[in-house]
Amino acid sequence: MSETYDFLFKFLVIGSAGVGKSCILHQLLENKFKEESTHTIGVEFGSKIVNVGGKCVKLQIWDTAGQERFRSVTRSYYRGAAGALLVYDTTCRETFNSLTNWLTDAKTLASPNIVIILCGNKKDLESEREVTFLEASRFAQENEVMFLETSALTGENIEDAFNKCAKTILTKIEAGDIDPERIGSGIQYGDSSLRQLRHTRPRRQRTDTGGGCC
Amino acid sequence: MKKIRGLFDNVGKHSTSVIKHQHTDDINIGAPKYAYKDEARRFTTNPQADREAIESIDKVFYGDQEAINPYELDNLPEALSLGDVEVRREKLRQQVNAISKKLSDVILENQPSYTKELKDVQELQRSLHNAFIICSNGRRFLMSVSTRSTTAGLKLLASQQKRHNLLALCTALETIRTLQHTDIRLREMLEEEDYDGAIQLCLECQKAASTYRHYHCIKDLSSKLQDTLEQIEEQMDVALSKTCKTFDENVYAKLKIAYQLLGKTQSAMDQLLMHYTTCIHNTAFHVVLGFAELGSSKNNLHKKQYKDLCTHISGEIYIPCLMEMCKALWSIMHCYHKTSVWHKNCISANGLDVAEEVETEEYINRKLSHGRHRIWADVQSRIRTYILSCDLSVFKYDDFITVLDIVKRFILVGVDFCRNTIDETEPQTTTDNLNEPLRKQTLSYFYNHHKSRLEELLMFLDNEAWQPCPVKSSFEVLNMQEFKFLRQLDVDDDNLFDNNQENFASNLPGIKYFDPYTNESHPFADLEKMSQKANSNDIRQVRYDSYEASDEDDMDDELHQEYIDERTGESPVSDNASKVLHGPIMTNTALHVLRLCGSYLKMCDVLKPIAIDVVVCMTQLFDLYFYAVFEFFSTSYEGEKYRYERLTSTIKRMEESLFLPISSNAENEATLPPNSEKIARPTLSPVVDLNKNENNYGIMERIVATESLICLSEQFQSLQKYLELMIPQSKKAFLHQFYSQTVRSSADVRWTSYWEFSSRCINMTSTIEKMFLVNWDIKDIMSQHNAYVDQLLKELGTFKSRLQQSVRSVQMPEAVSKVIWNHCIRISNQVFVEGFSNVKKCSNEGRALMQLDYQQFLMKFEKLANIRPIPNREYVEAYIKAYYLTENDLENWMRTHIEYTPKQLSSLVNCSATSYSSSTAASTNRNAKQRMMSLIEELTMRK
Ligand SMILES: Nc1nc2c(ncn2[C@@H]2O[C@H](COP(=O)(O)OP(=O)(O)OP(=O)(O)O)[C@@H](O)[C@H]2O)c(=O)[nH]1
Ligand SMILES: [Mg+2]
């Protein structure tokens, strides 16, 4: 079954172990909370077609393991990601503290252009909160990433997080800040958009001639 | 005259005759009248004469009148003379006078008595008159009395009688009134569901009504009662139909008695079965309608057919609707079950002694027992239509499994429902109605699912960096989350077995899915909970605590260390490459394959009929992984051909089955998915560079890839017994083939994938060049090997340390180094043969030197590579020794040793030929050489 979509974005979900990455993905795909979640081994995968700004975007989402021992495996999946959800647990300061490392990892291994949204998960556990909204916002601002607080349990802001990220990428494409045709951009054209977009997009002067032309 | 005569005669004799005369003339009561003639009064006074005269009177005159008149005339003489007549007349006159005189005398004589008598008569007359008056008065009085007294009496009597009648009427009216009121009572009784009472009452009333049917007011009642009776029956029918939905023993018992009263026990049973059918249809319809209306704004849905309606059920309400339907249908079946159990108990409990009743009960029981099939068939057809109405292939896997679980459970319910009531000849058909569409849906779903899983796997492969994914050293596929159900299955099977043992004694229908349930519970509760849980977000129970503990790789010390590292803020980017992985080498993709296998197996388990298709597809997952590993790392193999050939045939089969339209090779039956396209071929992730010397031509990736394949095949092997359990006996050959060929040949990939590393790391040409420089045409036996051997060994030494250095993050399996060293010796051997084949001129001593060199090499190599015995040494040794063979022997030898290249062979021929030349004639030598060259050509051609 070949689906039709305008773009395909490669997404990552990263962050320390147990912050709820797999639950977030599950909530996005199944619209329900994953009850019995165990630590992810290596990398798992899910895809979903979302409608962003009138475009059909297929998200190819890699849910990585947060445990240290899988780091070398998960890192090999960073390459060519167009967007990433960087998740921490609002009820666990340590996960917030290690964000910088994750951020550098993503920027160096994926691409400096990668669009990242910071997600403070487990928002539902308000009583156990260890990281305030304010300090997380400040962190996001300083690092120029978007920020949302989410809950994989209630589903709050889950879709929004992905949509927001996808939307930003789309805007950047349209503005010409991202070149989807660069190898490793993490973006592919779906069949339907290919031609149409070529005509409408204000194209930057491109140095490589690798992209196929009609 | 006559009177008078009579009077004369009867004077003194008949005195009463006058009274008698007067008596006859009762009204003429007056004085008697007498007429006297003048003549008669002229009396003589001569009594003598009168006596004589009287005595002379003819006797005739005392006779009859008629005789008197003619007598005188007749006695007239013939000769009539006046005298005579005068005489005669005189005589007669005398006589008359005498008589008259006499008579008057008598009269005179009797005058006083006459007067006296007359007075008496008058007196009598007067008293008679009085009597008459008294009589008539009395009569008159009597008359009036009689008139007066009889009417009253009769009236009285009549009244009495009337009273009597009225009293009777009164009771009748009383009864009638009750009769009229019974209507209300009847209605009450019906409300109280006292059917038998109502019927009894009704029947009594009917009897009463017929007794009073002469009353006008009751004429209607009778027919009305008939109506009521019918109404009661109708109500009972309604009540009976209600038992299909909620079975209440009390109500049912009442109904049964009531029907018995009506004498309709048996027809009620038929009716009941009909109600069940209707109920099943209606229930299914309404459930679907309810859900369809939920999901659609159209309001004419209720006019649709059930089948059309089913198509209105959209994806997200499909499962709740199915669940609801199963529950509803089950509860109908449950009622049916309870009904039949009730009847069964009825026989045993009441100990019916009337043969007729026993017979009826048996009839009912038989009927109910047979009815189970009808009910089940009806129920099945409803569910079947529902299942087939929707394209399930777009469902999420979990949802689909839920559907399967529910239907599968329902099939079990059905089997349980019909248990032991079937002809043993066809037990399978009981559930075919559901299994078949389920199979159809599952197949179509499954192929769809499989297609996208393959595509997903392809994407995994395309992104796979061939990095080891750390797993516990005791990693076992069966411990993975996805395989947990298998362990459960084992337990379940045991339970099932136990249950079977138990149930053998009382293998009654409904024992498992009906008897243990009350009205509130149902056998789908667990499934419902699952599906509901899955659909709602409001489970606030967070299981984080248990989560850490139930981590399938429970934390070992090493892992714990990492956590501490993270806590102390160590960078996640920290280089942990120095850590050596001790567990089996797995890749993320291989793990993904296993995860998929887990979900596939679950499908097998859930629906056995398509198990073989699932298993076939599962092997395709393995195939794809196998194929990718082979394609990525083994293409430049130049080692032993036979391994390669075995592999290539396997690879070729994979190519055909994976990248050509999918077909279930185990089955001829048309299970081909309709529009299955080829999937793309996997491509190696650009992250991996196999051509760079710096990263040792990707030796790490090679090892990880190859060893993960081997590990995968080992895991597959541990799944074999489960797979065998899943598929039918007849299909086992396929599995056997898969394991004995595909899975086993994964070990061969070791040989092919490491080749490139060895062949690229070892510089053959420099050694060969060195060998070329050696003078082999020597006259003395040498005791020292040539320097190139040391050089080759040195190179292998560097290779060894390079290998050791490059493989850091995983522990190199023994088998791998063995294979790699095998490759090295093979490559070295080739170096030797190739080097030797470059020799133009060679003496026997030179040949000995070759052997010396090779022996030296072997000795050192053994130590270096730590393998013994060194494989394939004959390859070199035979080549060296072939030099010594005679012409004919060489010819034969060449025929059998196809492993050498034509160049190597012809070199051998050339070398040998030079040595021949000393013993034989040059011409024959040339001939022989030519013959052998053409033989080489021929052999090459044959290859
Ligand atoms: N209360 C609450 N618990 C959550 C939420 N998201 C995840 N959890 C819980 O957090 C735990 C970890 O969730 P996972 O999604 O497995 O964590 P992860 O980030 O994938 O962990 P790794 O795979 O080891 O990296 C689970 O026990 C979840 O139940 C949330 O939004 N609210
Ligand atoms: Mg996870």
GROMACS .gro file of C-alpha atoms and ligand atoms in nm, chain A residues 15-23 33-35 37-40 63-67 121-125 150-153, chain B residues 542-544 547, ligand 1:
model
   66
   15GLY     CA    1   1.602   1.189   2.594
   16SER     CA    2   1.705   1.003   2.906
   17ALA     CA    3   1.567   0.664   2.997
   18GLY     CA    4   1.220   0.650   3.143
   19VAL     CA    5   1.111   0.999   3.049
   20GLY     CA    6   0.827   0.853   2.844
   21LYS     CA    7   0.951   0.864   2.486
   22SER     CA    8   0.791   0.536   2.388
   23CYS     CA    9   0.470   0.637   2.558
   33PHE     CA   10  -0.150   0.538   2.686
   34LYS     CA   11   0.092   0.250   2.671
   35GLU     CA   12   0.026   0.078   2.996
   37SER     CA   13   0.601   0.011   2.888
   38THR     CA   14   0.944  -0.139   2.926
   39HIS     CA   15   1.277   0.017   2.842
   40THR     CA   16   1.326   0.039   2.473
   63ASP     CA   17   1.198   0.609   1.911
   64THR     CA   18   1.541   0.568   2.063
   65ALA     CA   19   1.642   0.394   2.381
   66GLY     CA   20   1.745   0.632   2.654
   67GLN     CA   21   1.962   0.390   2.842
  121ASN     CA   22   0.667   1.506   2.977
  122LYS     CA   23   0.454   1.368   3.262
  123LYS     CA   24   0.289   1.700   3.302
  124ASP     CA   25   0.001   1.515   3.462
  125LEU     CA   26   0.206   1.439   3.771
  150THR     CA   27   0.326   1.716   2.745
  151SER     CA   28   0.160   1.417   2.896
  152ALA     CA   29   0.169   1.083   2.726
  153LEU     CA   30  -0.085   0.968   2.978
  756VAL     CA   31   0.129   0.475   3.685
  757ARG     CA   32   0.348   0.178   3.693
  758TYR     CA   33   0.682   0.339   3.692
  761TYR     CA   34   0.858  -0.068   3.528
 1158LIG     N1   35   0.229   0.989   3.470
 1158LIG     C1   36   0.287   0.972   3.353
 1158LIG     N2   37   0.368   0.868   3.335
 1158LIG     C2   38   0.428   0.854   3.217
 1158LIG     C3   39   0.408   0.946   3.113
 1158LIG     N3   40   0.478   0.904   3.007
 1158LIG     C4   41   0.543   0.791   3.043
 1158LIG     N4   42   0.511   0.760   3.171
 1158LIG     C5   43   0.562   0.647   3.246
 1158LIG     O1   44   0.702   0.656   3.245
 1158LIG     C6   45   0.760   0.529   3.233
 1158LIG     C7   46   0.862   0.528   3.119
 1158LIG     O2   47   0.798   0.543   2.997
 1158LIG     P1   48   0.867   0.499   2.858
 1158LIG     O3   49   0.791   0.561   2.750
 1158LIG     O4   50   0.888   0.353   2.851
 1158LIG     O5   51   1.006   0.568   2.872
 1158LIG     P2   52   1.116   0.580   2.760
 1158LIG     O6   53   1.157   0.720   2.753
 1158LIG     O7   54   1.071   0.519   2.633
 1158LIG     O8   55   1.232   0.493   2.823
 1158LIG     P3   56   1.348   0.422   2.742
 1158LIG     O9   57   1.286   0.344   2.636
 1158LIG    O10   58   1.420   0.335   2.840
 1158LIG    O11   59   1.434   0.529   2.691
 1158LIG     C8   60   0.649   0.430   3.214
 1158LIG    O12   61   0.627   0.361   3.333
 1158LIG     C9   62   0.532   0.516   3.182
 1158LIG    O13   63   0.417   0.460   3.237
 1158LIG    C10   64   0.322   1.058   3.136
 1158LIG    O14   65   0.298   1.142   3.053
 1158LIG     N5   66   0.265   1.066   3.258
   0.00000   0.00000   0.00000
